[in-house]
Amino acid sequence: MELGVDLLAILFFVALAAGFIDAIAGGGGMLTVPALLSVGIPPAQALATNKLQSSFGSFSASWYFVRNGLVNLKQMRLAIGCTFAGSATGAILVQHIDATILTSLIPILLVCISLYFLFSPNIGAGGGTPKLSEAAFAFSVGTSIGFYDGFFGPGTGSFFTICFVVIAQLGLVEATARTKILNFTSNIAALILFILAGLPIWKVGLIMAAGGFIGARLGAHIVISKGQRFIRPMVVIMSMGMAIKLLWQQHPQWFQLGF
């Protein structure tokens, strides 16, 4: 399909904002997917095109974190492999299994995450003893959340971050950096399957990818320079925002006047 220069410019800036938000707290898809649908792109192609553009954003943030020494890729190789396998499996199974149960459960989990970050002032300080070994974390968390991202998606960044903080006992900045590595991994796995199915709209996706790349680079810089005091409220806001959006989609009558 052909879009005018004005709509492409809007999508570029939407992706830039989404990339910035996603690098800090996740949830950039809350902006990009509705934007793609609003210009008339069918849902399947919108999701595939979103994976294309978000892969560039997550790569941009990941690269910045690696270059600044926040992530050791060799240390994360098992988690990366497990996340890739989980995401690819989820992307295959979503074509055959009803995801309705997840649409009901995920908003509740996102609200719990936002409340946990909101009312735990010392969360993300780091330095505690990990509750799982790196291998156990990779197989359990990497595989399961990777599967979820390939199967459904919303809130993946929040789920990875809370696991890195609570289970791996990492500081919030390092947790955010590692989250973005695994986000990129799961994006690529799902994107490969979307490409094989011929779903992404390349012109739109690559223009948005340029915006997402720039936005994610700026967001990653904020993570390092501002640290926990900026990340924590952003995680709360984005987790609660995603929960409200999903609930509104499922139960629009709840948000009507007179409820």
PDB file of C-alpha atoms in Angstrom:
ATOM      1  CA  MET A   1       0.000   0.000   0.000  1.00  0.00           C
ATOM      2  CA  GLU A   2       1.096   3.598  -0.634  1.00  0.00           C
ATOM      3  CA  LEU A   3       1.099   6.269   2.061  1.00  0.00           C
ATOM      4  CA  GLY A   4       1.658   9.974   1.514  1.00  0.00           C
ATOM      5  CA  VAL A   5       4.753  11.822   2.701  1.00  0.00           C
ATOM      6  CA  ASP A   6       2.737  13.464   5.495  1.00  0.00           C
ATOM      7  CA  LEU A   7       1.623  10.134   6.974  1.00  0.00           C
ATOM      8  CA  LEU A   8       5.102   8.669   6.653  1.00  0.00           C
ATOM      9  CA  ALA A   9       6.528  11.687   8.485  1.00  0.00           C
ATOM     10  CA  ILE A  10       3.988  11.235  11.290  1.00  0.00           C
ATOM     11  CA  LEU A  11       4.870   7.537  11.578  1.00  0.00           C
ATOM     12  CA  PHE A  12       8.576   8.451  11.722  1.00  0.00           C
ATOM     13  CA  PHE A  13       8.046  10.748  14.708  1.00  0.00           C
ATOM     14  CA  VAL A  14       5.679   8.299  16.414  1.00  0.00           C
ATOM     15  CA  ALA A  15       8.394   5.655  16.135  1.00  0.00           C
ATOM     16  CA  LEU A  16      10.996   8.104  17.461  1.00  0.00           C
ATOM     17  CA  ALA A  17       8.883   8.749  20.568  1.00  0.00           C
ATOM     18  CA  ALA A  18       8.143   5.036  20.941  1.00  0.00           C
ATOM     19  CA  GLY A  19      11.825   4.125  20.653  1.00  0.00           C
ATOM     20  CA  PHE A  20      12.697   6.651  23.363  1.00  0.00           C
ATOM     21  CA  ILE A  21      10.053   5.277  25.734  1.00  0.00           C
ATOM     22  CA  ASP A  22      10.819   1.650  24.919  1.00  0.00           C
ATOM     23  CA  ALA A  23      14.533   1.992  25.714  1.00  0.00           C
ATOM     24  CA  ILE A  24      13.692   3.272  29.199  1.00  0.00           C
ATOM     25  CA  ALA A  25      10.646   1.313  30.312  1.00  0.00           C
ATOM     26  CA  GLY A  26       9.183  -0.675  27.415  1.00  0.00           C
ATOM     27  CA  GLY A  27       5.714  -0.175  25.991  1.00  0.00           C
ATOM     28  CA  GLY A  28       6.608   1.667  22.799  1.00  0.00           C
ATOM     29  CA  GLY A  29       4.213  -0.569  20.891  1.00  0.00           C
ATOM     30  CA  MET A  30       1.357   1.254  22.623  1.00  0.00           C
ATOM     31  CA  LEU A  31       2.130   4.123  20.251  1.00  0.00           C
ATOM     32  CA  THR A  32       3.304   2.412  17.088  1.00  0.00           C
ATOM     33  CA  VAL A  33       0.722  -0.355  16.631  1.00  0.00           C
ATOM     34  CA  PRO A  34      -2.307   1.984  16.906  1.00  0.00           C
ATOM     35  CA  ALA A  35      -0.541   4.446  14.580  1.00  0.00           C
ATOM     36  CA  LEU A  36      -0.026   1.741  11.961  1.00  0.00           C
ATOM     37  CA  LEU A  37      -3.638   0.587  12.241  1.00  0.00           C
ATOM     38  CA  SER A  38      -4.906   4.167  12.034  1.00  0.00           C
ATOM     39  CA  VAL A  39      -3.388   4.693   8.565  1.00  0.00           C
ATOM     40  CA  GLY A  40      -5.242   1.662   7.223  1.00  0.00           C
ATOM     41  CA  ILE A  41      -2.675  -1.119   7.509  1.00  0.00           C
ATOM     42  CA  PRO A  42      -4.336  -4.520   8.197  1.00  0.00           C
ATOM     43  CA  PRO A  43      -3.686  -5.967  11.700  1.00  0.00           C
ATOM     44  CA  ALA A  44      -1.369  -8.829  10.661  1.00  0.00           C
ATOM     45  CA  GLN A  45       0.780  -6.515   8.546  1.00  0.00           C
ATOM     46  CA  ALA A  46       0.706  -3.833  11.243  1.00  0.00           C
ATOM     47  CA  LEU A  47       2.083  -6.273  13.831  1.00  0.00           C
ATOM     48  CA  ALA A  48       4.758  -7.525  11.430  1.00  0.00           C
ATOM     49  CA  THR A  49       5.757  -3.987  10.398  1.00  0.00           C
ATOM     50  CA  ASN A  50       5.888  -2.993  14.057  1.00  0.00           C
ATOM     51  CA  LYS A  51       8.284  -5.880  14.759  1.00  0.00           C
ATOM     52  CA  LEU A  52      10.449  -4.667  11.882  1.00  0.00           C
ATOM     53  CA  GLN A  53      10.715  -1.113  13.177  1.00  0.00           C
ATOM     54  CA  SER A  54      10.998  -2.095  16.856  1.00  0.00           C
ATOM     55  CA  SER A  55      13.891  -4.446  16.057  1.00  0.00           C
ATOM     56  CA  PHE A  56      15.931  -1.435  14.947  1.00  0.00           C
ATOM     57  CA  GLY A  57      15.035   0.481  18.094  1.00  0.00           C
ATOM     58  CA  SER A  58      15.881  -2.388  20.427  1.00  0.00           C
ATOM     59  CA  PHE A  59      19.153  -2.930  18.521  1.00  0.00           C
ATOM     60  CA  SER A  60      20.050   0.753  18.890  1.00  0.00           C
ATOM     61  CA  ALA A  61      19.521   0.702  22.669  1.00  0.00           C
ATOM     62  CA  SER A  62      21.257  -2.686  23.037  1.00  0.00           C
ATOM     63  CA  TRP A  63      24.291  -1.499  21.088  1.00  0.00           C
ATOM     64  CA  TYR A  64      24.553   1.635  23.224  1.00  0.00           C
ATOM     65  CA  PHE A  65      24.379  -0.378  26.460  1.00  0.00           C
ATOM     66  CA  VAL A  66      27.015  -2.858  25.240  1.00  0.00           C
ATOM     67  CA  ARG A  67      29.357  -0.070  24.121  1.00  0.00           C
ATOM     68  CA  ASN A  68      29.065   1.587  27.535  1.00  0.00           C
ATOM     69  CA  GLY A  69      29.891  -1.620  29.407  1.00  0.00           C
ATOM     70  CA  LEU A  70      26.502  -2.268  31.014  1.00  0.00           C
ATOM     71  CA  VAL A  71      26.088  -5.652  29.326  1.00  0.00           C
ATOM     72  CA  ASN A  72      28.453  -8.566  28.735  1.00  0.00           C
ATOM     73  CA  LEU A  73      27.035 -10.440  25.731  1.00  0.00           C
ATOM     74  CA  LYS A  74      29.207 -13.497  26.397  1.00  0.00           C
ATOM     75  CA  GLN A  75      27.727 -13.747  29.881  1.00  0.00           C
ATOM     76  CA  MET A  76      24.202 -13.507  28.442  1.00  0.00           C
ATOM     77  CA  ARG A  77      24.615 -15.938  25.541  1.00  0.00           C
ATOM     78  CA  LEU A  78      22.505 -18.695  27.144  1.00  0.00           C
ATOM     79  CA  ALA A  79      19.677 -16.269  27.993  1.00  0.00           C
ATOM     80  CA  ILE A  80      19.839 -14.910  24.439  1.00  0.00           C
ATOM     81  CA  GLY A  81      19.580 -18.411  22.973  1.00  0.00           C
ATOM     82  CA  CYS A  82      16.683 -19.404  25.237  1.00  0.00           C
ATOM     83  CA  THR A  83      14.818 -16.157  24.517  1.00  0.00           C
ATOM     84  CA  PHE A  84      15.251 -16.612  20.768  1.00  0.00           C
ATOM     85  CA  ALA A  85      13.937 -20.186  20.907  1.00  0.00           C
ATOM     86  CA  GLY A  86      11.011 -19.188  23.118  1.00  0.00           C
ATOM     87  CA  SER A  87      10.014 -16.260  20.905  1.00  0.00           C
ATOM     88  CA  ALA A  88      10.204 -18.302  17.702  1.00  0.00           C
ATOM     89  CA  THR A  89       8.041 -21.015  19.275  1.00  0.00           C
ATOM     90  CA  GLY A  90       5.488 -18.456  20.444  1.00  0.00           C
ATOM     91  CA  ALA A  91       5.331 -16.800  17.030  1.00  0.00           C
ATOM     92  CA  ILE A  92       4.596 -20.185  15.436  1.00  0.00           C
ATOM     93  CA  LEU A  93       1.995 -21.314  17.974  1.00  0.00           C
ATOM     94  CA  VAL A  94       0.078 -18.016  18.015  1.00  0.00           C
ATOM     95  CA  GLN A  95      -1.120 -18.913  14.525  1.00  0.00           C
ATOM     96  CA  HIS A  96      -2.869 -22.002  15.904  1.00  0.00           C
ATOM     97  CA  ILE A  97      -3.829 -21.232  19.536  1.00  0.00           C
ATOM     98  CA  ASP A  98      -6.370 -18.761  20.913  1.00  0.00           C
ATOM     99  CA  ALA A  99      -4.615 -16.035  22.949  1.00  0.00           C
ATOM    100  CA  THR A 100      -7.815 -14.905  24.734  1.00  0.00           C
ATOM    101  CA  ILE A 101      -6.713 -16.132  28.154  1.00  0.00           C
ATOM    102  CA  LEU A 102      -3.584 -13.954  27.967  1.00  0.00           C
ATOM    103  CA  THR A 103      -5.575 -10.837  27.123  1.00  0.00           C
ATOM    104  CA  SER A 104      -7.428 -11.271  30.423  1.00  0.00           C
ATOM    105  CA  LEU A 105      -4.411 -12.144  32.571  1.00  0.00           C
ATOM    106  CA  ILE A 106      -1.758  -9.681  31.367  1.00  0.00           C
ATOM    107  CA  PRO A 107      -3.437  -6.428  32.558  1.00  0.00           C
ATOM    108  CA  ILE A 108      -3.567  -7.852  36.085  1.00  0.00           C
ATOM    109  CA  LEU A 109       0.139  -8.723  35.991  1.00  0.00           C
ATOM    110  CA  LEU A 110       1.035  -5.268  34.644  1.00  0.00           C
ATOM    111  CA  VAL A 111      -0.919  -3.556  37.417  1.00  0.00           C
ATOM    112  CA  CYS A 112       0.909  -5.724  39.986  1.00  0.00           C
ATOM    113  CA  ILE A 113       4.281  -4.760  38.491  1.00  0.00           C
ATOM    114  CA  SER A 114       3.461  -1.039  38.528  1.00  0.00           C
ATOM    115  CA  LEU A 115       2.266  -1.214  42.151  1.00  0.00           C
ATOM    116  CA  TYR A 116       5.354  -3.189  43.165  1.00  0.00           C
ATOM    117  CA  PHE A 117       7.685  -0.563  41.696  1.00  0.00           C
ATOM    118  CA  LEU A 118       5.544   2.247  43.117  1.00  0.00           C
ATOM    119  CA  PHE A 119       5.470   1.014  46.708  1.00  0.00           C
ATOM    120  CA  SER A 120       8.952  -0.504  46.952  1.00  0.00           C
ATOM    121  CA  PRO A 121      11.261   2.501  47.315  1.00  0.00           C
ATOM    122  CA  ASN A 122      14.434   0.399  47.497  1.00  0.00           C
ATOM    123  CA  ILE A 123      13.691  -1.798  44.506  1.00  0.00           C
ATOM    124  CA  GLY A 124      16.423  -1.851  41.913  1.00  0.00           C
ATOM    125  CA  ALA A 125      19.229  -1.043  44.323  1.00  0.00           C
ATOM    126  CA  GLY A 126      20.908  -4.319  43.358  1.00  0.00           C
ATOM    127  CA  GLY A 127      23.600  -6.189  45.214  1.00  0.00           C
ATOM    128  CA  GLY A 128      21.472  -9.003  46.635  1.00  0.00           C
ATOM    129  CA  THR A 129      22.030 -12.721  46.190  1.00  0.00           C
ATOM    130  CA  PRO A 130      20.446 -14.022  42.971  1.00  0.00           C
ATOM    131  CA  LYS A 131      17.550 -16.409  43.565  1.00  0.00           C
ATOM    132  CA  LEU A 132      18.448 -18.509  40.497  1.00  0.00           C
ATOM    133  CA  SER A 133      21.691 -19.380  38.755  1.00  0.00           C
ATOM    134  CA  GLU A 134      22.345 -17.711  35.401  1.00  0.00           C
ATOM    135  CA  ALA A 135      21.534 -20.973  33.600  1.00  0.00           C
ATOM    136  CA  ALA A 136      18.284 -21.513  35.507  1.00  0.00           C
ATOM    137  CA  PHE A 137      17.310 -17.893  34.893  1.00  0.00           C
ATOM    138  CA  ALA A 138      17.999 -18.259  31.171  1.00  0.00           C
ATOM    139  CA  PHE A 139      15.958 -21.443  30.784  1.00  0.00           C
ATOM    140  CA  SER A 140      13.019 -20.325  32.938  1.00  0.00           C
ATOM    141  CA  VAL A 141      12.734 -16.562  32.426  1.00  0.00           C
ATOM    142  CA  GLY A 142      14.360 -16.244  28.992  1.00  0.00           C
ATOM    143  CA  THR A 143      12.374 -19.064  27.422  1.00  0.00           C
ATOM    144  CA  SER A 144       9.005 -18.236  29.006  1.00  0.00           C
ATOM    145  CA  ILE A 145       9.034 -14.464  28.443  1.00  0.00           C
ATOM    146  CA  GLY A 146      10.537 -14.953  24.984  1.00  0.00           C
ATOM    147  CA  PHE A 147       7.631 -17.308  24.224  1.00  0.00           C
ATOM    148  CA  TYR A 148       5.180 -14.723  25.546  1.00  0.00           C
ATOM    149  CA  ASP A 149       6.677 -11.990  23.361  1.00  0.00           C
ATOM    150  CA  GLY A 150       6.409 -14.124  20.242  1.00  0.00           C
ATOM    151  CA  PHE A 151       2.893 -15.241  21.183  1.00  0.00           C
ATOM    152  CA  PHE A 152       1.341 -12.009  22.460  1.00  0.00           C
ATOM    153  CA  GLY A 153       3.796  -9.250  23.389  1.00  0.00           C
ATOM    154  CA  PRO A 154       2.472  -6.326  25.474  1.00  0.00           C
ATOM    155  CA  GLY A 155       4.493  -5.725  28.631  1.00  0.00           C
ATOM    156  CA  THR A 156       7.468  -7.903  27.675  1.00  0.00           C
ATOM    157  CA  GLY A 157       9.971  -5.250  28.760  1.00  0.00           C
ATOM    158  CA  SER A 158       8.254  -4.843  32.136  1.00  0.00           C
ATOM    159  CA  PHE A 159       8.279  -8.600  32.716  1.00  0.00           C
ATOM    160  CA  PHE A 160      11.962  -8.947  31.882  1.00  0.00           C
ATOM    161  CA  THR A 161      12.871  -5.962  34.064  1.00  0.00           C
ATOM    162  CA  ILE A 162      10.966  -7.179  37.120  1.00  0.00           C
ATOM    163  CA  CYS A 163      12.586 -10.617  36.772  1.00  0.00           C
ATOM    164  CA  PHE A 164      16.084  -9.152  36.505  1.00  0.00           C
ATOM    165  CA  VAL A 165      15.447  -6.984  39.569  1.00  0.00           C
ATOM    166  CA  VAL A 166      13.625  -9.470  41.811  1.00  0.00           C
ATOM    167  CA  ILE A 167      15.142 -12.801  40.736  1.00  0.00           C
ATOM    168  CA  ALA A 168      18.610 -11.829  39.481  1.00  0.00           C
ATOM    169  CA  GLN A 169      18.905  -9.042  42.097  1.00  0.00           C
ATOM    170  CA  LEU A 170      20.336  -6.550  39.612  1.00  0.00           C
ATOM    171  CA  GLY A 171      20.250  -2.778  39.892  1.00  0.00           C
ATOM    172  CA  LEU A 172      17.540  -1.095  37.834  1.00  0.00           C
ATOM    173  CA  VAL A 173      19.938   0.389  35.275  1.00  0.00           C
ATOM    174  CA  GLU A 174      21.659  -2.950  34.601  1.00  0.00           C
ATOM    175  CA  ALA A 175      18.277  -4.713  34.568  1.00  0.00           C
ATOM    176  CA  THR A 176      17.009  -2.256  31.950  1.00  0.00           C
ATOM    177  CA  ALA A 177      20.121  -2.790  29.816  1.00  0.00           C
ATOM    178  CA  ARG A 178      19.809  -6.591  29.936  1.00  0.00           C
ATOM    179  CA  THR A 179      16.094  -6.341  29.251  1.00  0.00           C
ATOM    180  CA  LYS A 180      16.788  -4.512  26.017  1.00  0.00           C
ATOM    181  CA  ILE A 181      19.222  -7.224  24.857  1.00  0.00           C
ATOM    182  CA  LEU A 182      16.560  -9.894  25.327  1.00  0.00           C
ATOM    183  CA  ASN A 183      13.879  -7.634  23.819  1.00  0.00           C
ATOM    184  CA  PHE A 184      16.001  -7.325  20.695  1.00  0.00           C
ATOM    185  CA  THR A 185      16.510 -11.093  20.632  1.00  0.00           C
ATOM    186  CA  SER A 186      12.795 -11.868  20.833  1.00  0.00           C
ATOM    187  CA  ASN A 187      11.997  -9.172  18.258  1.00  0.00           C
ATOM    188  CA  ILE A 188      14.419 -10.679  15.750  1.00  0.00           C
ATOM    189  CA  ALA A 189      13.100 -14.218  16.247  1.00  0.00           C
ATOM    190  CA  ALA A 190       9.500 -13.142  15.623  1.00  0.00           C
ATOM    191  CA  LEU A 191      10.523 -10.832  12.758  1.00  0.00           C
ATOM    192  CA  ILE A 192      12.219 -13.691  10.878  1.00  0.00           C
ATOM    193  CA  LEU A 193       8.958 -15.647  10.900  1.00  0.00           C
ATOM    194  CA  PHE A 194       6.968 -12.576   9.815  1.00  0.00           C
ATOM    195  CA  ILE A 195       9.400 -12.027   6.925  1.00  0.00           C
ATOM    196  CA  LEU A 196       9.085 -15.660   5.846  1.00  0.00           C
ATOM    197  CA  ALA A 197       5.324 -15.131   5.793  1.00  0.00           C
ATOM    198  CA  GLY A 198       5.770 -11.976   3.655  1.00  0.00           C
ATOM    199  CA  LEU A 199       3.917  -9.735   6.115  1.00  0.00           C
ATOM    200  CA  PRO A 200       6.074  -6.621   6.827  1.00  0.00           C
ATOM    201  CA  ILE A 201       5.502  -3.486   4.743  1.00  0.00           C
ATOM    202  CA  TRP A 202       9.150  -2.629   4.141  1.00  0.00           C
ATOM    203  CA  LYS A 203       8.911   1.026   3.128  1.00  0.00           C
ATOM    204  CA  VAL A 204       6.804   1.949   6.156  1.00  0.00           C
ATOM    205  CA  GLY A 205       8.794  -0.278   8.498  1.00  0.00           C
ATOM    206  CA  LEU A 206      12.191   1.084   7.488  1.00  0.00           C
ATOM    207  CA  ILE A 207      11.093   4.720   7.737  1.00  0.00           C
ATOM    208  CA  MET A 208       9.756   4.025  11.230  1.00  0.00           C
ATOM    209  CA  ALA A 209      12.916   2.047  11.993  1.00  0.00           C
ATOM    210  CA  ALA A 210      14.997   5.187  11.405  1.00  0.00           C
ATOM    211  CA  GLY A 211      12.874   7.083  13.921  1.00  0.00           C
ATOM    212  CA  GLY A 212      12.916   4.214  16.404  1.00  0.00           C
ATOM    213  CA  PHE A 213      16.705   3.888  16.112  1.00  0.00           C
ATOM    214  CA  ILE A 214      17.212   7.571  16.966  1.00  0.00           C
ATOM    215  CA  GLY A 215      14.644   7.553  19.774  1.00  0.00           C
ATOM    216  CA  ALA A 216      16.075   4.409  21.370  1.00  0.00           C
ATOM    217  CA  ARG A 217      19.591   5.870  21.279  1.00  0.00           C
ATOM    218  CA  LEU A 218      18.349   8.946  23.142  1.00  0.00           C
ATOM    219  CA  GLY A 219      16.412   6.814  25.629  1.00  0.00           C
ATOM    220  CA  ALA A 220      19.418   4.588  26.328  1.00  0.00           C
ATOM    221  CA  HIS A 221      21.482   7.687  27.075  1.00  0.00           C
ATOM    222  CA  ILE A 222      18.844   8.807  29.585  1.00  0.00           C
ATOM    223  CA  VAL A 223      18.986   5.383  31.302  1.00  0.00           C
ATOM    224  CA  ILE A 224      22.718   5.750  31.889  1.00  0.00           C
ATOM    225  CA  SER A 225      22.757   9.453  32.746  1.00  0.00           C
ATOM    226  CA  LYS A 226      19.604   9.667  34.894  1.00  0.00           C
ATOM    227  CA  GLY A 227      19.554   6.146  36.320  1.00  0.00           C
ATOM    228  CA  GLN A 228      17.041   4.658  38.724  1.00  0.00           C
ATOM    229  CA  ARG A 229      15.261   7.908  39.635  1.00  0.00           C
ATOM    230  CA  PHE A 230      14.070   8.236  36.027  1.00  0.00           C
ATOM    231  CA  ILE A 231      13.529   4.562  35.141  1.00  0.00           C
ATOM    232  CA  ARG A 232      11.362   3.663  38.142  1.00  0.00           C
ATOM    233  CA  PRO A 233       8.517   6.147  37.526  1.00  0.00           C
ATOM    234  CA  MET A 234       8.618   5.390  33.802  1.00  0.00           C
ATOM    235  CA  VAL A 235       8.157   1.663  34.473  1.00  0.00           C
ATOM    236  CA  VAL A 236       5.188   2.461  36.739  1.00  0.00           C
ATOM    237  CA  ILE A 237       3.590   4.789  34.165  1.00  0.00           C
ATOM    238  CA  MET A 238       4.107   2.491  31.178  1.00  0.00           C
ATOM    239  CA  SER A 239       3.016  -0.698  32.979  1.00  0.00           C
ATOM    240  CA  MET A 240      -0.158   0.990  34.239  1.00  0.00           C
ATOM    241  CA  GLY A 241      -0.747   2.572  30.830  1.00  0.00           C
ATOM    242  CA  MET A 242      -0.493  -0.781  29.046  1.00  0.00           C
ATOM    243  CA  ALA A 243      -2.830  -2.377  31.602  1.00  0.00           C
ATOM    244  CA  ILE A 244      -5.452   0.354  31.126  1.00  0.00           C
ATOM    245  CA  LYS A 245      -5.157   0.135  27.334  1.00  0.00           C
ATOM    246  CA  LEU A 246      -5.659  -3.643  27.348  1.00  0.00           C
ATOM    247  CA  LEU A 247      -8.608  -3.384  29.754  1.00  0.00           C
ATOM    248  CA  TRP A 248     -10.182  -0.676  27.600  1.00  0.00           C
ATOM    249  CA  GLN A 249      -9.876  -2.930  24.538  1.00  0.00           C
ATOM    250  CA  GLN A 250     -11.407  -5.884  26.399  1.00  0.00           C
ATOM    251  CA  HIS A 251     -14.073  -4.071  28.442  1.00  0.00           C
ATOM    252  CA  PRO A 252     -14.875  -0.685  26.844  1.00  0.00           C
ATOM    253  CA  GLN A 253     -18.119  -0.516  28.836  1.00  0.00           C
ATOM    254  CA  TRP A 254     -16.092  -0.091  32.040  1.00  0.00           C
ATOM    255  CA  PHE A 255     -14.814   3.258  30.782  1.00  0.00           C
ATOM    256  CA  GLN A 256     -18.150   4.717  29.783  1.00  0.00           C
ATOM    257  CA  LEU A 257     -19.726   7.430  31.880  1.00  0.00           C
ATOM    258  CA  GLY A 258     -22.079   5.998  34.428  1.00  0.00           C
ATOM    259  CA  PHE A 259     -20.084   2.807  35.074  1.00  0.00           C
TER     260      PHE A 259
END
